[in-house]
PDB file of C-alpha atoms in Angstrom:
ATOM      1  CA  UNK D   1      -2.441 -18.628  15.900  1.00  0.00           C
ATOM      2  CA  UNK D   2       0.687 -17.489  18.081  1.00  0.00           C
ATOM      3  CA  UNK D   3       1.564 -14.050  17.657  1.00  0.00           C
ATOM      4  CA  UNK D   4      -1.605 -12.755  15.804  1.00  0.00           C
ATOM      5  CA  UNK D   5      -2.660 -10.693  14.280  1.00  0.00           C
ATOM      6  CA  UNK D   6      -0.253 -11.349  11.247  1.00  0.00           C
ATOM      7  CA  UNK D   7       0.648  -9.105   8.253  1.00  0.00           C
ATOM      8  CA  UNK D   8       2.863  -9.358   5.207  1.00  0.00           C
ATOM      9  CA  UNK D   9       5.706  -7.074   6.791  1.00  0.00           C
ATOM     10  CA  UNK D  10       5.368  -9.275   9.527  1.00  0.00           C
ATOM     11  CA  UNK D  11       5.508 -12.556   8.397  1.00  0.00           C
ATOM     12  CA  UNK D  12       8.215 -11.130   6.413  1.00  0.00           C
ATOM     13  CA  UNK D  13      10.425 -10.039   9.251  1.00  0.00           C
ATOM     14  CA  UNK D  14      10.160 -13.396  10.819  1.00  0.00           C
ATOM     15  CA  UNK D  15      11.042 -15.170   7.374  1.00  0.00           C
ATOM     16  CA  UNK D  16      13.746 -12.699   6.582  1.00  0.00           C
ATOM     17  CA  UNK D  17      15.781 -11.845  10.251  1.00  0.00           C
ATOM     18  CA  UNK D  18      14.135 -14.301  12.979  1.00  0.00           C
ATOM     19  CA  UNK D  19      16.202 -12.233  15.806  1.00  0.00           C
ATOM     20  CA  UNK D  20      15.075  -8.989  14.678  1.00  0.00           C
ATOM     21  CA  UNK D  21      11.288 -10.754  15.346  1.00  0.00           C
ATOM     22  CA  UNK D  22      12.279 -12.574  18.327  1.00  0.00           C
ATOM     23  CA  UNK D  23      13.039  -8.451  19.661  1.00  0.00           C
ATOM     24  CA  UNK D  24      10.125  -7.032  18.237  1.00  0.00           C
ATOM     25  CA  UNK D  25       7.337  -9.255  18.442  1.00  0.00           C
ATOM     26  CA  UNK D  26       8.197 -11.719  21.316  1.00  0.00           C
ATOM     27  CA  UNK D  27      10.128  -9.371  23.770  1.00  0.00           C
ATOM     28  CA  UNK D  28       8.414  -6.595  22.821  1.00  0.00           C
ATOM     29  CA  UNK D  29      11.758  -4.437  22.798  1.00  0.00           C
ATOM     30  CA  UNK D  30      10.867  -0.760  21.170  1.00  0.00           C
ATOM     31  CA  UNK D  31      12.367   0.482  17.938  1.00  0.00           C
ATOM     32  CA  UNK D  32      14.593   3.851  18.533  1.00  0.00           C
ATOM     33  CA  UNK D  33      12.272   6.543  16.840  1.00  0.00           C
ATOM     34  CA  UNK D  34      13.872   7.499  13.022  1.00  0.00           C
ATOM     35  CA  UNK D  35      15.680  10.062  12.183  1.00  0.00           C
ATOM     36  CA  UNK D  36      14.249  12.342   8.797  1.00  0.00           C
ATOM     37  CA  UNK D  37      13.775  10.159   5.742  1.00  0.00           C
ATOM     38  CA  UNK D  38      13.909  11.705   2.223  1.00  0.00           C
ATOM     39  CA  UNK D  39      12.780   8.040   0.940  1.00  0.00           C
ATOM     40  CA  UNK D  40      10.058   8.237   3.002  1.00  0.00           C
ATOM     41  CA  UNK D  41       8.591  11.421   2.974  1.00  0.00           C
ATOM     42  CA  UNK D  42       9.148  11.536  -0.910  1.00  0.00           C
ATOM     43  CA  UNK D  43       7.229   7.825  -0.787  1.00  0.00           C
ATOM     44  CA  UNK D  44       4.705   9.423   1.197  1.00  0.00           C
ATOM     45  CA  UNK D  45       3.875  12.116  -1.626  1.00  0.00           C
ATOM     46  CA  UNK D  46       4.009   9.753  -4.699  1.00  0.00           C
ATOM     47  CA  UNK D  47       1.739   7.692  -2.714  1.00  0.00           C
ATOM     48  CA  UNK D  48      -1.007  10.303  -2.143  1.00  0.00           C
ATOM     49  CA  UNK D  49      -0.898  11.704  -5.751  1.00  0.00           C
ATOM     50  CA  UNK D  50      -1.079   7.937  -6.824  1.00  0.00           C
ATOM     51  CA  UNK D  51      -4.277   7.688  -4.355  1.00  0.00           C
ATOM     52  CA  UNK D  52      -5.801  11.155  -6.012  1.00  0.00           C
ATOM     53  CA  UNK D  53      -5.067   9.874  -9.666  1.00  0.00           C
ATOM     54  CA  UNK D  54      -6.826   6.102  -8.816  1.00  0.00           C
ATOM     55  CA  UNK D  55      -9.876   8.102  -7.121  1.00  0.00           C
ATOM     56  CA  UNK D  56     -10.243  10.360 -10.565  1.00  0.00           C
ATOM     57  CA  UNK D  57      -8.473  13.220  -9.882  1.00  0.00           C
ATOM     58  CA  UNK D  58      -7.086  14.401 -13.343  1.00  0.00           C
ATOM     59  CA  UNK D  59      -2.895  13.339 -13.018  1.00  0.00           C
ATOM     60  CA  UNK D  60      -1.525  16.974 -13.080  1.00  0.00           C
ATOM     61  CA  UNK D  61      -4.104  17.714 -10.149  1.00  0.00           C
ATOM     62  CA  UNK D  62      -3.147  15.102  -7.935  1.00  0.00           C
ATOM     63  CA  UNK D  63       0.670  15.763  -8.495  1.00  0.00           C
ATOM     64  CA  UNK D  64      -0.209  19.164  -7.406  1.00  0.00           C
ATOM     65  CA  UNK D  65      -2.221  18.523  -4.896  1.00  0.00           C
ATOM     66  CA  UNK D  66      -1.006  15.431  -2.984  1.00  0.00           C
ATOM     67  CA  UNK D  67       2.570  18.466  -2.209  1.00  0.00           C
ATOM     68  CA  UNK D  68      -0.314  19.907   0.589  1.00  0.00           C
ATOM     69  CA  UNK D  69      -0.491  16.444   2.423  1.00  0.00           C
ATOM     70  CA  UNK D  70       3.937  16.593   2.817  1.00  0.00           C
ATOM     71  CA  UNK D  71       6.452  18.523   3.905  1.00  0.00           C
ATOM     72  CA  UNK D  72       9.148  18.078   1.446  1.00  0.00           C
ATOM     73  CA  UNK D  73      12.621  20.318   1.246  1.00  0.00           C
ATOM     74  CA  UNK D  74      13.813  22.023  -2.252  1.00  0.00           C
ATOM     75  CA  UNK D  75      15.859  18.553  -2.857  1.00  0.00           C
ATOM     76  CA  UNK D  76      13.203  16.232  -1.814  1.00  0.00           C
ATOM     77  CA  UNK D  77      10.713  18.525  -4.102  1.00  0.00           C
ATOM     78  CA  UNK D  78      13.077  18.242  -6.945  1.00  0.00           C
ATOM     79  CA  UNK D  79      13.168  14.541  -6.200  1.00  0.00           C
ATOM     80  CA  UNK D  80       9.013  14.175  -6.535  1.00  0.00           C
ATOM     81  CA  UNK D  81       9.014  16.268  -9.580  1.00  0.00           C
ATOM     82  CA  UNK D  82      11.480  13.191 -11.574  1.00  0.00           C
ATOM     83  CA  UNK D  83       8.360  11.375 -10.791  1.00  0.00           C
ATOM     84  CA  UNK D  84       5.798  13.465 -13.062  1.00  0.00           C
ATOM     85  CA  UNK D  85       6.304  11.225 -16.498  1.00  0.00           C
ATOM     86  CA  UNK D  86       5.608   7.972 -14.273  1.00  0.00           C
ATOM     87  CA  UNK D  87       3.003   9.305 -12.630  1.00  0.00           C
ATOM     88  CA  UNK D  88       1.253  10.609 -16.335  1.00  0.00           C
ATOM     89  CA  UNK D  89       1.793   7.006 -17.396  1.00  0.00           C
ATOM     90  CA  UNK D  90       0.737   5.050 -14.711  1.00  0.00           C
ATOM     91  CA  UNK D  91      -2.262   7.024 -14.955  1.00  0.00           C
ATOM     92  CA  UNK D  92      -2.589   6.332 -18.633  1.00  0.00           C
ATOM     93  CA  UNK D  93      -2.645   2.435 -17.611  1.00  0.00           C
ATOM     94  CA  UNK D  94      -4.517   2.656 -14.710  1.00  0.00           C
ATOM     95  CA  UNK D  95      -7.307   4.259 -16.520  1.00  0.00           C
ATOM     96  CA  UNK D  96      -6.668   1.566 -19.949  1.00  0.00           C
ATOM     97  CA  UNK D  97      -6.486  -1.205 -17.386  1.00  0.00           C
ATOM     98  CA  UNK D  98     -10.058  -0.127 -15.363  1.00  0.00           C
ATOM     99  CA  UNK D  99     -11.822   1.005 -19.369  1.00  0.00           C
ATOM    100  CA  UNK D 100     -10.879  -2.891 -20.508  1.00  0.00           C
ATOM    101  CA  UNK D 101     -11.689  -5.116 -17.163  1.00  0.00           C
ATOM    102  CA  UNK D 102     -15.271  -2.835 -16.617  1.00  0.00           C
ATOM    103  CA  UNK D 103     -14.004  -1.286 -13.124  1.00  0.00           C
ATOM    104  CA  UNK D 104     -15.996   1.417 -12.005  1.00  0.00           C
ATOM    105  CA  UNK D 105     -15.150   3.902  -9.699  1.00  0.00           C
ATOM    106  CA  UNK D 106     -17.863   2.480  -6.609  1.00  0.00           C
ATOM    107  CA  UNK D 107     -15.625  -0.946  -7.341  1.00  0.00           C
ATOM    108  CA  UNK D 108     -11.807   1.059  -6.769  1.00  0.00           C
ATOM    109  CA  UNK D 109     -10.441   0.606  -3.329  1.00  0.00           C
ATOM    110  CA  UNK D 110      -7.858   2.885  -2.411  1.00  0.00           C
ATOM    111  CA  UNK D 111      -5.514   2.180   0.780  1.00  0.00           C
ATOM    112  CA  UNK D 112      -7.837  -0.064   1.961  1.00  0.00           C
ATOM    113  CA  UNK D 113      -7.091  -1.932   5.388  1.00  0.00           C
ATOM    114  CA  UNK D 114      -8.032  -5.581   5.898  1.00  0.00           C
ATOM    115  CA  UNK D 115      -8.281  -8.219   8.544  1.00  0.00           C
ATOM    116  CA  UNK D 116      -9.220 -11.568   7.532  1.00  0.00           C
ATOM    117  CA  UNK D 117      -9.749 -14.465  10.899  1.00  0.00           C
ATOM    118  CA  UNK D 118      -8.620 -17.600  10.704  1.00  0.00           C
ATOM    119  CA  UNK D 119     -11.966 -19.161   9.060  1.00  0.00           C
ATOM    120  CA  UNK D 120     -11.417 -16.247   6.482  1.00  0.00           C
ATOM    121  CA  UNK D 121     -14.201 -14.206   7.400  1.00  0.00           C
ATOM    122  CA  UNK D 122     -13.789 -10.203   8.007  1.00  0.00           C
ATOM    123  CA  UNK D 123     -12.484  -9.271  11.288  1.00  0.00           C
ATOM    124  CA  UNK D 124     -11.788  -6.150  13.419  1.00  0.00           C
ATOM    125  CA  UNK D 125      -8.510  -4.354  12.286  1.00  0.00           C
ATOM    126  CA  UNK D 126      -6.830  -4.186  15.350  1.00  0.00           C
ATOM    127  CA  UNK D 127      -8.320  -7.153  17.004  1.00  0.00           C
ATOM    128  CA  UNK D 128     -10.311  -5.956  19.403  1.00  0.00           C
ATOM    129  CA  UNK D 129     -12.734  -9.164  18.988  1.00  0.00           C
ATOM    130  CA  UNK D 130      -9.217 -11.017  19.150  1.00  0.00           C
ATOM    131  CA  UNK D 131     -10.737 -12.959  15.954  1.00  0.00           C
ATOM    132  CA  UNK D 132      -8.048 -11.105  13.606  1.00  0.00           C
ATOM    133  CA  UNK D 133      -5.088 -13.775  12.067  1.00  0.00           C
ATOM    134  CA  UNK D 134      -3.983 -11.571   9.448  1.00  0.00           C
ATOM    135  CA  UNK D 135      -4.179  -8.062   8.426  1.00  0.00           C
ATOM    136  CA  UNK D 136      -2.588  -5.401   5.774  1.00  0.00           C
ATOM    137  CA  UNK D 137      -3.244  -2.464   3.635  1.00  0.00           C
ATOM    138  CA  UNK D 138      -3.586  -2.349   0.355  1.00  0.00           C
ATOM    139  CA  UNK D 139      -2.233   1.107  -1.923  1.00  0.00           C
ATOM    140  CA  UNK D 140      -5.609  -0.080  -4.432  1.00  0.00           C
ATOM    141  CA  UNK D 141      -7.816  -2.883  -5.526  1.00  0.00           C
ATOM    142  CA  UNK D 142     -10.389  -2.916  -8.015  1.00  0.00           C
ATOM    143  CA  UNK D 143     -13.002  -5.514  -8.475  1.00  0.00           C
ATOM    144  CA  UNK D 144     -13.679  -6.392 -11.930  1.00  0.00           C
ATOM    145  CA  UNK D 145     -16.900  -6.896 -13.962  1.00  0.00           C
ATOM    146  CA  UNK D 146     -15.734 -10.530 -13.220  1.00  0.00           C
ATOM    147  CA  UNK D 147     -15.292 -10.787  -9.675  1.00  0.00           C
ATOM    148  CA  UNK D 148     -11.903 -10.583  -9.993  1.00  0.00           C
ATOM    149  CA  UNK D 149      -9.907  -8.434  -7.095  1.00  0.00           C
ATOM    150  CA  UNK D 150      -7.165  -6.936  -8.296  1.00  0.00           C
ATOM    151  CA  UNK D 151      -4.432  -5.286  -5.709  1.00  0.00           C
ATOM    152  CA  UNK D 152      -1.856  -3.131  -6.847  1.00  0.00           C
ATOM    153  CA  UNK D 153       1.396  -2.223  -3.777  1.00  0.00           C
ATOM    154  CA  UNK D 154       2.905   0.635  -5.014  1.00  0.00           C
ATOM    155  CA  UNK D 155       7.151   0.750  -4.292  1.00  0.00           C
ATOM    156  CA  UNK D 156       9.114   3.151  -5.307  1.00  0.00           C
ATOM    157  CA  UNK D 157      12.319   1.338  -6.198  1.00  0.00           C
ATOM    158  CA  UNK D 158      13.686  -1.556  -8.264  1.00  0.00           C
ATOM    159  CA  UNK D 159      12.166  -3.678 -10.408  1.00  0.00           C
ATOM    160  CA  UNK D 160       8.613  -3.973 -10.756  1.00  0.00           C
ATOM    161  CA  UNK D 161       7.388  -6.964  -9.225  1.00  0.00           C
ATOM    162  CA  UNK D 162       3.910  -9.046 -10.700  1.00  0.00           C
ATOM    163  CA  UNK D 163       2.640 -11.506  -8.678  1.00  0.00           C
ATOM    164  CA  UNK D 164      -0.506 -13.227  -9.309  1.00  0.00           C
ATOM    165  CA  UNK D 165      -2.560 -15.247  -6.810  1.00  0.00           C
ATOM    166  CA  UNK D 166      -5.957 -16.843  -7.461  1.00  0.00           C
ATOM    167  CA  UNK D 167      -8.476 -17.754  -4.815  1.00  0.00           C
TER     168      UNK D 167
END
């Protein structure tokens, strides 16, 4: 496969601006570093409590404790803190969601990377056996008592977005 290994954001990129991946990923012309984020670093920190509450930390805990993994400034703090009530909830479901499907915690996955080759067997991340077609990271899956694998992408903004895919 031309261009390999593959990932979502990638595939995306070339779906959504093909010039933008004729610069990146065919001329190989390098991205100007970025500036501060607030989005991001704030991401960053509802991302790592969201990894402490899936892995059993108790929610106020990880809220806590996923500040000493960021650097955030008063506003950006302020920001995070909004977040508590979602956080509590999505906790609450999580842990309803994992109780009714029989998830245990050895079957929770938490930002998990994957690389799949083209006759979808596991391959090496970053394709040092040069078998890897796709790859991606996943915020958290969780295998049910049924064999099901369930992946959850946390975003931070918009609507909440279900998608469903069988295999």
């Amino acid at each position: 496969l031309a261009l390999a290994p593959w990932s979502y954001s990638k595939a995306r990129m070339a779906m959504e601006c093909p010039y933008k991946f004729g610069l990146k990923y065919v001329d190989k012309v390098k991205e100007p570093p970025q500036a501060h984020s607030s989005e991001l670093v704030i991401g960053s920190a509802l991302h790592k409590a969201l990894e402490f509450i899936v892995k059993g930390m108790p929610p106020e805990d990880a809220i806590t404790e996923a500040l000493n993994h960021v650097v955030l400034t008063i506003d950006e703090q302020d920001e995070y803190n909004a977040s508590y009530e979602q956080l509590i909830a999505f906790a609450a479901r999580i842990n309803k969601f994992r109780a009714e499907h029989g998830i245990s915690a050895n079957k929770l996955y938490a930002e998990r990377r994957v690389a799949i080759s083209a006759d979808f067997r596991s391959a090496l991340y970053w394709n040092e056996d040069k078998r890897t077609v796709f790859r991606g990271q996943w915020d958290l899956g969780m295998m049910s008592r049924t064999g099901y694998m369930v992946v959850i992408d946390h975003k931070r903004r918009g609507q909440p977005k279900i998608e469903y895919f069988e295999q």
